PDB file of C-alpha atoms in Angstrom:
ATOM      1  CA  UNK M   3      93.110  60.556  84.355  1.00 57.00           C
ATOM      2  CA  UNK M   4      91.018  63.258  83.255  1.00 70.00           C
ATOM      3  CA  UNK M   5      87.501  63.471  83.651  1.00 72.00           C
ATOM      4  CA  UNK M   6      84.387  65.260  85.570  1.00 75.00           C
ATOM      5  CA  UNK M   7      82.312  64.194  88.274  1.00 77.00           C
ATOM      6  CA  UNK M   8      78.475  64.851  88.748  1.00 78.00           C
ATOM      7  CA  UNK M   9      77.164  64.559  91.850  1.00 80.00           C
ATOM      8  CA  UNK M  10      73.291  64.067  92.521  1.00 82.00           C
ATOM      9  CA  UNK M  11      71.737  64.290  95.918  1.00 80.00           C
ATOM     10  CA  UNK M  12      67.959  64.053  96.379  1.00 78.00           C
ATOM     11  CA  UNK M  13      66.734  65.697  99.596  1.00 74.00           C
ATOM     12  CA  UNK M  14      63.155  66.493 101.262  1.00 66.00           C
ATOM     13  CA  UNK M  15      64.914  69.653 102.993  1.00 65.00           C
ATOM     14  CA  UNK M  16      67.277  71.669 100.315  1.00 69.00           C
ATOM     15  CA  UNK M  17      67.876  74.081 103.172  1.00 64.00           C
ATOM     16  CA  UNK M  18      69.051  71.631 105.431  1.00 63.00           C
ATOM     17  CA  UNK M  19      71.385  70.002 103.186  1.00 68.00           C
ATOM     18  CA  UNK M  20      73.577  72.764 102.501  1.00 68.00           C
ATOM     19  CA  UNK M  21      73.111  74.283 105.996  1.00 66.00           C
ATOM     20  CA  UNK M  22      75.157  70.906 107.415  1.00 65.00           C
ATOM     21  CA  UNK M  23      78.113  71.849 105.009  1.00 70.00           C
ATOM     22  CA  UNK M  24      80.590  74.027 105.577  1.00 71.00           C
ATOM     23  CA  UNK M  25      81.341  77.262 103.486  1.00 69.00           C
ATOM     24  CA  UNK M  26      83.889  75.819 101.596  1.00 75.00           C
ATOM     25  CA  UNK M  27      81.995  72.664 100.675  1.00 74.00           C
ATOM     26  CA  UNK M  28      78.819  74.163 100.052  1.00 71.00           C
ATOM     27  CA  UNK M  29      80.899  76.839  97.470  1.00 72.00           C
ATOM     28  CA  UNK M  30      82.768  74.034  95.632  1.00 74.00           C
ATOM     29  CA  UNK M  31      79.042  72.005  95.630  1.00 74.00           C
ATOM     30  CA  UNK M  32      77.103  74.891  94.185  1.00 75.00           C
ATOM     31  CA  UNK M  33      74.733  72.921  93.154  1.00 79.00           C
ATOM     32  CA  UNK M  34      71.763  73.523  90.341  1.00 78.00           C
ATOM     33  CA  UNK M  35      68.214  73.002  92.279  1.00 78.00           C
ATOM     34  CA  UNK M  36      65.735  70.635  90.368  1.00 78.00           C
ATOM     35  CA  UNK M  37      62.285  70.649  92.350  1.00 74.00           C
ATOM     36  CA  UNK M  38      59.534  68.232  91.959  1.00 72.00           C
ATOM     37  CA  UNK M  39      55.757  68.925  92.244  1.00 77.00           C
ATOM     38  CA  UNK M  40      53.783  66.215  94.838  1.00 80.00           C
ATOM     39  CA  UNK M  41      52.038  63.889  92.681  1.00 87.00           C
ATOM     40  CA  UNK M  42      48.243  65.306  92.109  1.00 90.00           C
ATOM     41  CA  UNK M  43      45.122  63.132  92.400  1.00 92.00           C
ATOM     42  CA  UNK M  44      44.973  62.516  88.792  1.00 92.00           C
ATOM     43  CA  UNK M  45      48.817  60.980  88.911  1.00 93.00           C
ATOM     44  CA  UNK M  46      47.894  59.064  91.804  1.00 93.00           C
ATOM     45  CA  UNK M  47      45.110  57.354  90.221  1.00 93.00           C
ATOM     46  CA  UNK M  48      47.139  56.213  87.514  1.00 93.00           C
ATOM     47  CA  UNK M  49      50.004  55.193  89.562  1.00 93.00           C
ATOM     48  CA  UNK M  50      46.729  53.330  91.449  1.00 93.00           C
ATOM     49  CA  UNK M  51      44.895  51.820  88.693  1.00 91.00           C
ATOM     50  CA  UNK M  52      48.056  49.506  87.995  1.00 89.00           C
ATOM     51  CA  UNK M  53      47.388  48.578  91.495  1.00 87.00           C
ATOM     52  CA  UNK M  54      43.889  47.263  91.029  1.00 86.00           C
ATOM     53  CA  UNK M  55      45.144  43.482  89.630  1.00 83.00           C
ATOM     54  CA  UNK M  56      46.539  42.934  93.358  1.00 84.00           C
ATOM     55  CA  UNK M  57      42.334  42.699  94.264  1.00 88.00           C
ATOM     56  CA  UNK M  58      39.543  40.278  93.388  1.00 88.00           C
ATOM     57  CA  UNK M  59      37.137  41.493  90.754  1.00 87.00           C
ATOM     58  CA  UNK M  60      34.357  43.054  93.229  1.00 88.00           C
ATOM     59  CA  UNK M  61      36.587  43.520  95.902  1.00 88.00           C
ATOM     60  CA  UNK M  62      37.093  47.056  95.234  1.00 90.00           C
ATOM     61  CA  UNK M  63      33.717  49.695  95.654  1.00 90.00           C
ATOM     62  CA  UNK M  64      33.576  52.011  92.363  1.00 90.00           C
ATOM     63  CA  UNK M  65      35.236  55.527  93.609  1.00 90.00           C
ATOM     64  CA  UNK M  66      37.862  54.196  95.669  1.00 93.00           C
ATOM     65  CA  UNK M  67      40.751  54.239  93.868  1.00 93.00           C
ATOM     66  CA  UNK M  68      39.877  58.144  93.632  1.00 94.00           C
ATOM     67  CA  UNK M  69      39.583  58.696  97.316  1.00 93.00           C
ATOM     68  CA  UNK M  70      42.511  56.886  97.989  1.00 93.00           C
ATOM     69  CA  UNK M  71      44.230  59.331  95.383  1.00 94.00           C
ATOM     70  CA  UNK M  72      42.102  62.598  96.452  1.00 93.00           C
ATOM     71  CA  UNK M  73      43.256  62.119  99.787  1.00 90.00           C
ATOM     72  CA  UNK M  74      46.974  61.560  99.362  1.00 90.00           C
ATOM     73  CA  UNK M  75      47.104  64.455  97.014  1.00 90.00           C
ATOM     74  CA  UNK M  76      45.723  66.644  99.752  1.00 86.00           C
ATOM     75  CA  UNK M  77      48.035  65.172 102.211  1.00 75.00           C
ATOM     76  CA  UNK M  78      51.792  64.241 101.562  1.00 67.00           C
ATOM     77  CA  UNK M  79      51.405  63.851  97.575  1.00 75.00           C
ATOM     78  CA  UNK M  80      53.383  60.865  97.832  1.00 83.00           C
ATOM     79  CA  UNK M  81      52.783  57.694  95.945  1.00 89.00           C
ATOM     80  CA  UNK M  82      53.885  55.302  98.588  1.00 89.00           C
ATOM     81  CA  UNK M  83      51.652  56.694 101.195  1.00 90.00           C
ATOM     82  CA  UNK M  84      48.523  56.335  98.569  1.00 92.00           C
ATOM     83  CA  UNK M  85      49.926  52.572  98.049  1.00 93.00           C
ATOM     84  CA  UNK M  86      50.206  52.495 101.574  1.00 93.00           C
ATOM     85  CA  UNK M  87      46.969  53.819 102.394  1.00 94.00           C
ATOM     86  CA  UNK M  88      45.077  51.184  99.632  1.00 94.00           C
ATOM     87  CA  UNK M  89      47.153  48.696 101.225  1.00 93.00           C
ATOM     88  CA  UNK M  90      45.569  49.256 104.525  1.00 94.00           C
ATOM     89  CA  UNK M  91      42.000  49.634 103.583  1.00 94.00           C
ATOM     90  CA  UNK M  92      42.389  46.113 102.112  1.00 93.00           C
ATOM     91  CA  UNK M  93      43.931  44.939 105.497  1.00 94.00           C
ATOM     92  CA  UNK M  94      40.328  46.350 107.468  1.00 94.00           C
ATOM     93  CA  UNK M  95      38.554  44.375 105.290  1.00 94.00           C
ATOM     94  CA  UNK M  96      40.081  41.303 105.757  1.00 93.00           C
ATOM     95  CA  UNK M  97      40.183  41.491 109.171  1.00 94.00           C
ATOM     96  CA  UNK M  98      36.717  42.519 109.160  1.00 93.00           C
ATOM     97  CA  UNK M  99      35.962  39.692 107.120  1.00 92.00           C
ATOM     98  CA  UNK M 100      33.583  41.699 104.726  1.00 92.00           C
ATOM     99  CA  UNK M 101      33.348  41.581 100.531  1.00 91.00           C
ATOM    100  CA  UNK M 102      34.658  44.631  99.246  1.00 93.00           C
ATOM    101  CA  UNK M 103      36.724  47.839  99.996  1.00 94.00           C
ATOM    102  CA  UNK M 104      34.246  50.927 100.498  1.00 92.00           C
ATOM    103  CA  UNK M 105      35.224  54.530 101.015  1.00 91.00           C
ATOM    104  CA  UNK M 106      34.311  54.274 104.860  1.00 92.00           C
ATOM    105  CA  UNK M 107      37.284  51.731 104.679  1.00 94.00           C
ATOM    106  CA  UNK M 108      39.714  54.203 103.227  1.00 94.00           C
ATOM    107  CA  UNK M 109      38.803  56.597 105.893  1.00 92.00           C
ATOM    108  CA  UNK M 110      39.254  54.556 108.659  1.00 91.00           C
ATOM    109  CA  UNK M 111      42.600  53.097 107.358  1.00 93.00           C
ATOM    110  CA  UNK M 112      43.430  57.047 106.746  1.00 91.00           C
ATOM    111  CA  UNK M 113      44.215  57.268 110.548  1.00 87.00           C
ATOM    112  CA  UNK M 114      46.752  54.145 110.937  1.00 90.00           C
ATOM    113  CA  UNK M 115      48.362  55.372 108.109  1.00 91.00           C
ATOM    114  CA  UNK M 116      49.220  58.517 108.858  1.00 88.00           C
ATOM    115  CA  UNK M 117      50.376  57.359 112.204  1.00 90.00           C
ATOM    116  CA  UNK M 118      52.685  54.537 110.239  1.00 90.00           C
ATOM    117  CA  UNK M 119      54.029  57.231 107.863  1.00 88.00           C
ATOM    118  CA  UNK M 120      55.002  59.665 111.055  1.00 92.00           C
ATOM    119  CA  UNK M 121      56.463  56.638 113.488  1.00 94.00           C
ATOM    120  CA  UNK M 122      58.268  55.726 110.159  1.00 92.00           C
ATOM    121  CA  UNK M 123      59.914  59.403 109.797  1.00 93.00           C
ATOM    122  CA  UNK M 124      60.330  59.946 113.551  1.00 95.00           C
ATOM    123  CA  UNK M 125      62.735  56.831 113.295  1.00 95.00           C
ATOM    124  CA  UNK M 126      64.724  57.823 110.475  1.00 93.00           C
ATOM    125  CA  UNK M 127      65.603  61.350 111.453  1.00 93.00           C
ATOM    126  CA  UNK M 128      69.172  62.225 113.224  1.00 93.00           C
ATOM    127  CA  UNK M 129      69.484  61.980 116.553  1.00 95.00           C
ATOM    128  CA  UNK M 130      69.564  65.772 117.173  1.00 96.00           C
ATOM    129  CA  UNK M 131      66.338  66.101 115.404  1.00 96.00           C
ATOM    130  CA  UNK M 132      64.838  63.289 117.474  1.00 97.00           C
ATOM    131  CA  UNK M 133      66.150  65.231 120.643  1.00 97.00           C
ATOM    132  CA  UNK M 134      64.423  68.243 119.579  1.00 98.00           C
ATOM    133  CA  UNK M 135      61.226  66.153 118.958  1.00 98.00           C
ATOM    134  CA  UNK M 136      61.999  64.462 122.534  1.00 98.00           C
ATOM    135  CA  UNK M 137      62.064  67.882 124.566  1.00 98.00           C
ATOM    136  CA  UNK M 138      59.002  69.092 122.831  1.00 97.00           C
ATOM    137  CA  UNK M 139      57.070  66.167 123.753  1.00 97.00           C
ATOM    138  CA  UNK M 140      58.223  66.051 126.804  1.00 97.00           C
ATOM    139  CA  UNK M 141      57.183  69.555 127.349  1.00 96.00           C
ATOM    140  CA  UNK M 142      53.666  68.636 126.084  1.00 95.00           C
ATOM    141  CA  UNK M 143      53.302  65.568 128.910  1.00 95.00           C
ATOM    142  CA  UNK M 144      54.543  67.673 132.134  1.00 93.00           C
ATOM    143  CA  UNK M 145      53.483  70.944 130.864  1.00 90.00           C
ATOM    144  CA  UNK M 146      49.642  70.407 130.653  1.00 86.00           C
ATOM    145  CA  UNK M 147      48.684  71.691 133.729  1.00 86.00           C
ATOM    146  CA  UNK M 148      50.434  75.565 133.268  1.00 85.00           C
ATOM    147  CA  UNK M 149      49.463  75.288 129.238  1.00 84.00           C
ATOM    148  CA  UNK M 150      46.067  75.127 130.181  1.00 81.00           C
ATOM    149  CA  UNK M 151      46.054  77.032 133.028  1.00 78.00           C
ATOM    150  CA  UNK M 152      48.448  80.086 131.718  1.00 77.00           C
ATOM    151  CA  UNK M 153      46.128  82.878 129.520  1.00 73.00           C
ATOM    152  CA  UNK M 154      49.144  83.674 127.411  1.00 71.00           C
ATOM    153  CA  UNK M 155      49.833  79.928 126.571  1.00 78.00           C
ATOM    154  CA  UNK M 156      47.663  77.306 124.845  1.00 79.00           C
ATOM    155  CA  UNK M 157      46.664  74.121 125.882  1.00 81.00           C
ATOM    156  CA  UNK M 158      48.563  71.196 124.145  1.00 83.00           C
ATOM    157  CA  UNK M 159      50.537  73.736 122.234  1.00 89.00           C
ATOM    158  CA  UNK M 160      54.628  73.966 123.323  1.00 94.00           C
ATOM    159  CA  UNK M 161      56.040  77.093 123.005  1.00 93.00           C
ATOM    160  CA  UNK M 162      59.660  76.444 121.216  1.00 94.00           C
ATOM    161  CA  UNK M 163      61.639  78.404 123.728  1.00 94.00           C
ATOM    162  CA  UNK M 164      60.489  75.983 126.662  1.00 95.00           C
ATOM    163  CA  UNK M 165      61.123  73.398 123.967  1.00 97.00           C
ATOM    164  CA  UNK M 166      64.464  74.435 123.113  1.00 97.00           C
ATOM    165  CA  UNK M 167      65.591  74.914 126.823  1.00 97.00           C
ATOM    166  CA  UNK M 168      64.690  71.111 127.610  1.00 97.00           C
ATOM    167  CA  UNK M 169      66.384  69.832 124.672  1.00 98.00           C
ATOM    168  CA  UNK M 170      69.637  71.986 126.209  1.00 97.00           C
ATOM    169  CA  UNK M 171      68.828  70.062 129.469  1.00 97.00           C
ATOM    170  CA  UNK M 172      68.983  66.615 127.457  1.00 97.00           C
ATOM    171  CA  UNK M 173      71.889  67.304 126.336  1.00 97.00           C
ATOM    172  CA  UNK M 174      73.695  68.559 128.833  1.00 96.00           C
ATOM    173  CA  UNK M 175      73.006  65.395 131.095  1.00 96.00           C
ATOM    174  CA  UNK M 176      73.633  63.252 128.194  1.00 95.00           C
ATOM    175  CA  UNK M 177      76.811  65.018 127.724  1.00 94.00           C
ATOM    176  CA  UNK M 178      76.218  65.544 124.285  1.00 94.00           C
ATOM    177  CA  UNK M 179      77.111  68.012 121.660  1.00 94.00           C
ATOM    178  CA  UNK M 180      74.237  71.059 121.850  1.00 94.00           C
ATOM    179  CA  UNK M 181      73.254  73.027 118.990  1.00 95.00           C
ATOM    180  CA  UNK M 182      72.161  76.671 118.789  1.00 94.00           C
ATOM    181  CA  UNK M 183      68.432  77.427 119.080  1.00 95.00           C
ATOM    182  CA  UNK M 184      68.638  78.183 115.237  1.00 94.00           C
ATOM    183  CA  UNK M 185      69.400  74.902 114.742  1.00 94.00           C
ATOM    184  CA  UNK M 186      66.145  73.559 116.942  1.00 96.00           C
ATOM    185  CA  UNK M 187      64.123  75.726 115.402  1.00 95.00           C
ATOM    186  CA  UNK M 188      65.300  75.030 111.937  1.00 94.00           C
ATOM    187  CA  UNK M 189      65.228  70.646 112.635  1.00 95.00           C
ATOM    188  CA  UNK M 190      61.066  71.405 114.052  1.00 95.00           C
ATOM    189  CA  UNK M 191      60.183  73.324 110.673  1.00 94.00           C
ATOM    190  CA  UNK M 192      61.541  70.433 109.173  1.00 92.00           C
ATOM    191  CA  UNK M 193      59.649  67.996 110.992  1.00 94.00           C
ATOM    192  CA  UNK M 194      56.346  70.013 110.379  1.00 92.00           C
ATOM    193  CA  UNK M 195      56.661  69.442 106.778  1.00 87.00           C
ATOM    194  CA  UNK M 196      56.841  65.745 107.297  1.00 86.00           C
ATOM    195  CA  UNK M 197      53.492  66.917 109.048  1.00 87.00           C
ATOM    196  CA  UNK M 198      55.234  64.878 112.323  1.00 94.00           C
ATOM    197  CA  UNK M 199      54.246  67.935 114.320  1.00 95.00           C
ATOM    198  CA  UNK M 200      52.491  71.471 113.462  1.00 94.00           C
ATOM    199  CA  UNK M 201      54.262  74.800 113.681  1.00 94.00           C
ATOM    200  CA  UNK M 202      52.142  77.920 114.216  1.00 90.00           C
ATOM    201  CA  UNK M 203      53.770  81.732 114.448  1.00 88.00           C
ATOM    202  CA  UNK M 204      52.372  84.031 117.441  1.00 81.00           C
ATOM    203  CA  UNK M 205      53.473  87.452 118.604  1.00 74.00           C
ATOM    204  CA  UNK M 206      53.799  87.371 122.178  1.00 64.00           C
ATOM    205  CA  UNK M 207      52.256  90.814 122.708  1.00 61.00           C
ATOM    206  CA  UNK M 208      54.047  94.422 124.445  1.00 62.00           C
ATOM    207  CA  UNK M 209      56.476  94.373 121.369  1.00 59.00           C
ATOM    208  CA  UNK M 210      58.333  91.229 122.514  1.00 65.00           C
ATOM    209  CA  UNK M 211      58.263  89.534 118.980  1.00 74.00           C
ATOM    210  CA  UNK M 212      56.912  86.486 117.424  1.00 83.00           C
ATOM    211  CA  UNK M 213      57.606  82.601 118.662  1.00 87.00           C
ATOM    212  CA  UNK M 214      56.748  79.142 117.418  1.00 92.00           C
ATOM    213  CA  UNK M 215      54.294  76.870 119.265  1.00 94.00           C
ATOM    214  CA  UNK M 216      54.436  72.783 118.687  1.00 95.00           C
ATOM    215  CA  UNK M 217      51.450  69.875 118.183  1.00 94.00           C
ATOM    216  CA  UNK M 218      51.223  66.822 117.591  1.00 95.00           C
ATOM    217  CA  UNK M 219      47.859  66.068 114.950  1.00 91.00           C
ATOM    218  CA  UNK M 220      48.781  62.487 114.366  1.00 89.00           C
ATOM    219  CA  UNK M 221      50.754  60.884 117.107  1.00 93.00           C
ATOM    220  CA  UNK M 222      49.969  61.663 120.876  1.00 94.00           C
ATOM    221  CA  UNK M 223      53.076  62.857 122.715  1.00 95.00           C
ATOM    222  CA  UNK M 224      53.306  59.614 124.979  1.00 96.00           C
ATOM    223  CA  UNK M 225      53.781  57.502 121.837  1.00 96.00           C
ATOM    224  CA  UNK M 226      56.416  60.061 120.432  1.00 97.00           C
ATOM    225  CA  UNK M 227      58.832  59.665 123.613  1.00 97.00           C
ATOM    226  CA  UNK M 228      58.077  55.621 123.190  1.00 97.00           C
ATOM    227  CA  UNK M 229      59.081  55.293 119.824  1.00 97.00           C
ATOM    228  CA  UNK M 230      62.226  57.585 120.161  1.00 97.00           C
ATOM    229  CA  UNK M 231      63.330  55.970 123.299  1.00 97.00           C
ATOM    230  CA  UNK M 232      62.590  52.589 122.678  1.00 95.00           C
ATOM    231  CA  UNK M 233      66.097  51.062 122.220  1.00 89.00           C
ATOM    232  CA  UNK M 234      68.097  54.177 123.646  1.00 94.00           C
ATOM    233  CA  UNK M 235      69.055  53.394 127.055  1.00 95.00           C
ATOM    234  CA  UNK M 236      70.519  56.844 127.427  1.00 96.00           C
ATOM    235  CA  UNK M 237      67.692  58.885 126.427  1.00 97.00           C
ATOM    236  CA  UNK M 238      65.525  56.305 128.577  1.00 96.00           C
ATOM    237  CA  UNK M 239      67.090  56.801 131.559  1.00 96.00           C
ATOM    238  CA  UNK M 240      66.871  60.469 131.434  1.00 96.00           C
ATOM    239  CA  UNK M 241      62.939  60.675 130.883  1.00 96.00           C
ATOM    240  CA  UNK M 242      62.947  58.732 134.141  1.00 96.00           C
ATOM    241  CA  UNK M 243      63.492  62.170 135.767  1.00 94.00           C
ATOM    242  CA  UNK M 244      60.072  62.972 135.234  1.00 93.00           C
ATOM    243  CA  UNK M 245      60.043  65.092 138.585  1.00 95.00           C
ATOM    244  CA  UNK M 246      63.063  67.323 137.461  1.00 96.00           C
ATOM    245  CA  UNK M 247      61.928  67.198 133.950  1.00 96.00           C
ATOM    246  CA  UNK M 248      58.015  68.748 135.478  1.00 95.00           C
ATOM    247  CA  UNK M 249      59.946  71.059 137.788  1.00 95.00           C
ATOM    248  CA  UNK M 250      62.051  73.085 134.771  1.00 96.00           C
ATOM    249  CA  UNK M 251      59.012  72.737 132.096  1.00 94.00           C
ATOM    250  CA  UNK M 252      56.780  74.273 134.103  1.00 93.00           C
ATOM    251  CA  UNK M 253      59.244  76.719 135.888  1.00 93.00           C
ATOM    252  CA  UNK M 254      60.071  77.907 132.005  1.00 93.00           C
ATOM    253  CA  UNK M 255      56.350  77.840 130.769  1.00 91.00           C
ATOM    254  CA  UNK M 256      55.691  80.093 133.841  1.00 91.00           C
ATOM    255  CA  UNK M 257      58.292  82.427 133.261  1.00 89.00           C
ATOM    256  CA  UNK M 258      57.319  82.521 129.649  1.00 87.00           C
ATOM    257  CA  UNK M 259      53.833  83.452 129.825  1.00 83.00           C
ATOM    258  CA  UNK M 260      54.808  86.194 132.690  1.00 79.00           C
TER     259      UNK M 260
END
């Protein structure tokens, strides 16, 4: 029978689509790249305003529907999180018992949100990018002492090379397959542009080149390790270490900064 056959994948992470394929794969795929633009406020309003029969006449303040949008274009772009986020503000109220959705609503619905959006992602991911995210947090809890203490190093802020050698320690008593330090660092860029955790560049000083450093703006670390170890008796018997797992975080952080 002959015939062609179109494939369409829709991805979040080009890069990391065709990085998981082999060469031969990814040179039959050769695929054409079609990007889409985040929605802007004035899209999100519109996709809002068909929202607005789901509320009581007077139930929504006049300017909300274009916070709800101004903010969500300024964040993720993304219609379901300015749903989401309208959603929410309507939730306060009601649980408030109060009239009518106001713009201090939508801020303080803003905050459970976000967290929602980023618990939401964190579950979704693969397991080798929830490993990654693991280690780093991990790094963040028994670290704190020598990331505040340490002038090179910055408090709350994991360098990726401490991150990436406790992810290597995961795996290894897991006895699961590891992945390069590419790969880590690759799977954490990722994650920052789900805004799960923020990436910064620094040069290390003397020559000795640049690095990544890790935080978390929206979910603590504590709550990170919960949510990717709820239901993983593997992974939560190894964060039971907690004494090895302080002993080679700040052992690394140490020799870092030195």
């Amino acid at each position: 029978m002959d015939g062609t056959i179109s494939l369409i994948a829709t991805t979040n992470s080009p890069k990391s689509l065709m990085d998981g394929l082999n060469s031969r794969t990814a040179s039959t795929f050769n695929p054409s790249e079609i990007s889409f633009d985040d929605y802007n406020a004035y899209e999100l309003t519109e996709i809002l305003d068909h929202r607005r029969d789901a509320f009581r006449d007077g139930t929504l303040e006049e300017g909300v529907i274009e916070l709800v949008a101004a903010v969500s274009a300024q964040g993720e772009g993304d219609a379901r999180f300015a749903i989401d986020l309208l959603r929410e503000s309507g939730n306060i109220v009601n649980r408030l018992e109060e009239d009518a959705i106001s713009e201090q609503h939508v801020e303080q619905a803003r905050s459970e949100v976000e967290k929602n959006y980023v618990q939401d992602i964190i579950q979704k991911v693969s397991h080798q990018k929830q490993v990654s995210l693991l280690s780093t947090a991990l790094v963040a809890i028994h670290g704190g002492r020598v990331l505040d203490q340490e002038p090179m190093l910055r408090s709350n802020r994991v360098p990726s090379n401490v991150g990436y050698t406790l992810y290597r320690w995961i795996q290894d008593q897991t006895s699961s397959e590891m992945r390069s330090k590419h790969s880590y660092l690759r799977w954490m860029r990722e994650l920052s542009t789900y805004e799960v955790i923020e990436n910064n560049r620094r040069g290390r000083g003397n020559e000795q080149g640049m690095f990544s450093e890790y935080t978390f703006p929206h979910l603590d670390p504590e709550s990170v390790v919960r949510i990717i170890t709820k239901g993983d008796k593997v992974l939560s018997e190894v964060i039971q270490e907690g004494d090895i797992i302080k002993s080679i975080v700040e052992s690394n952080l140490n020799e870092f900064a030195s």
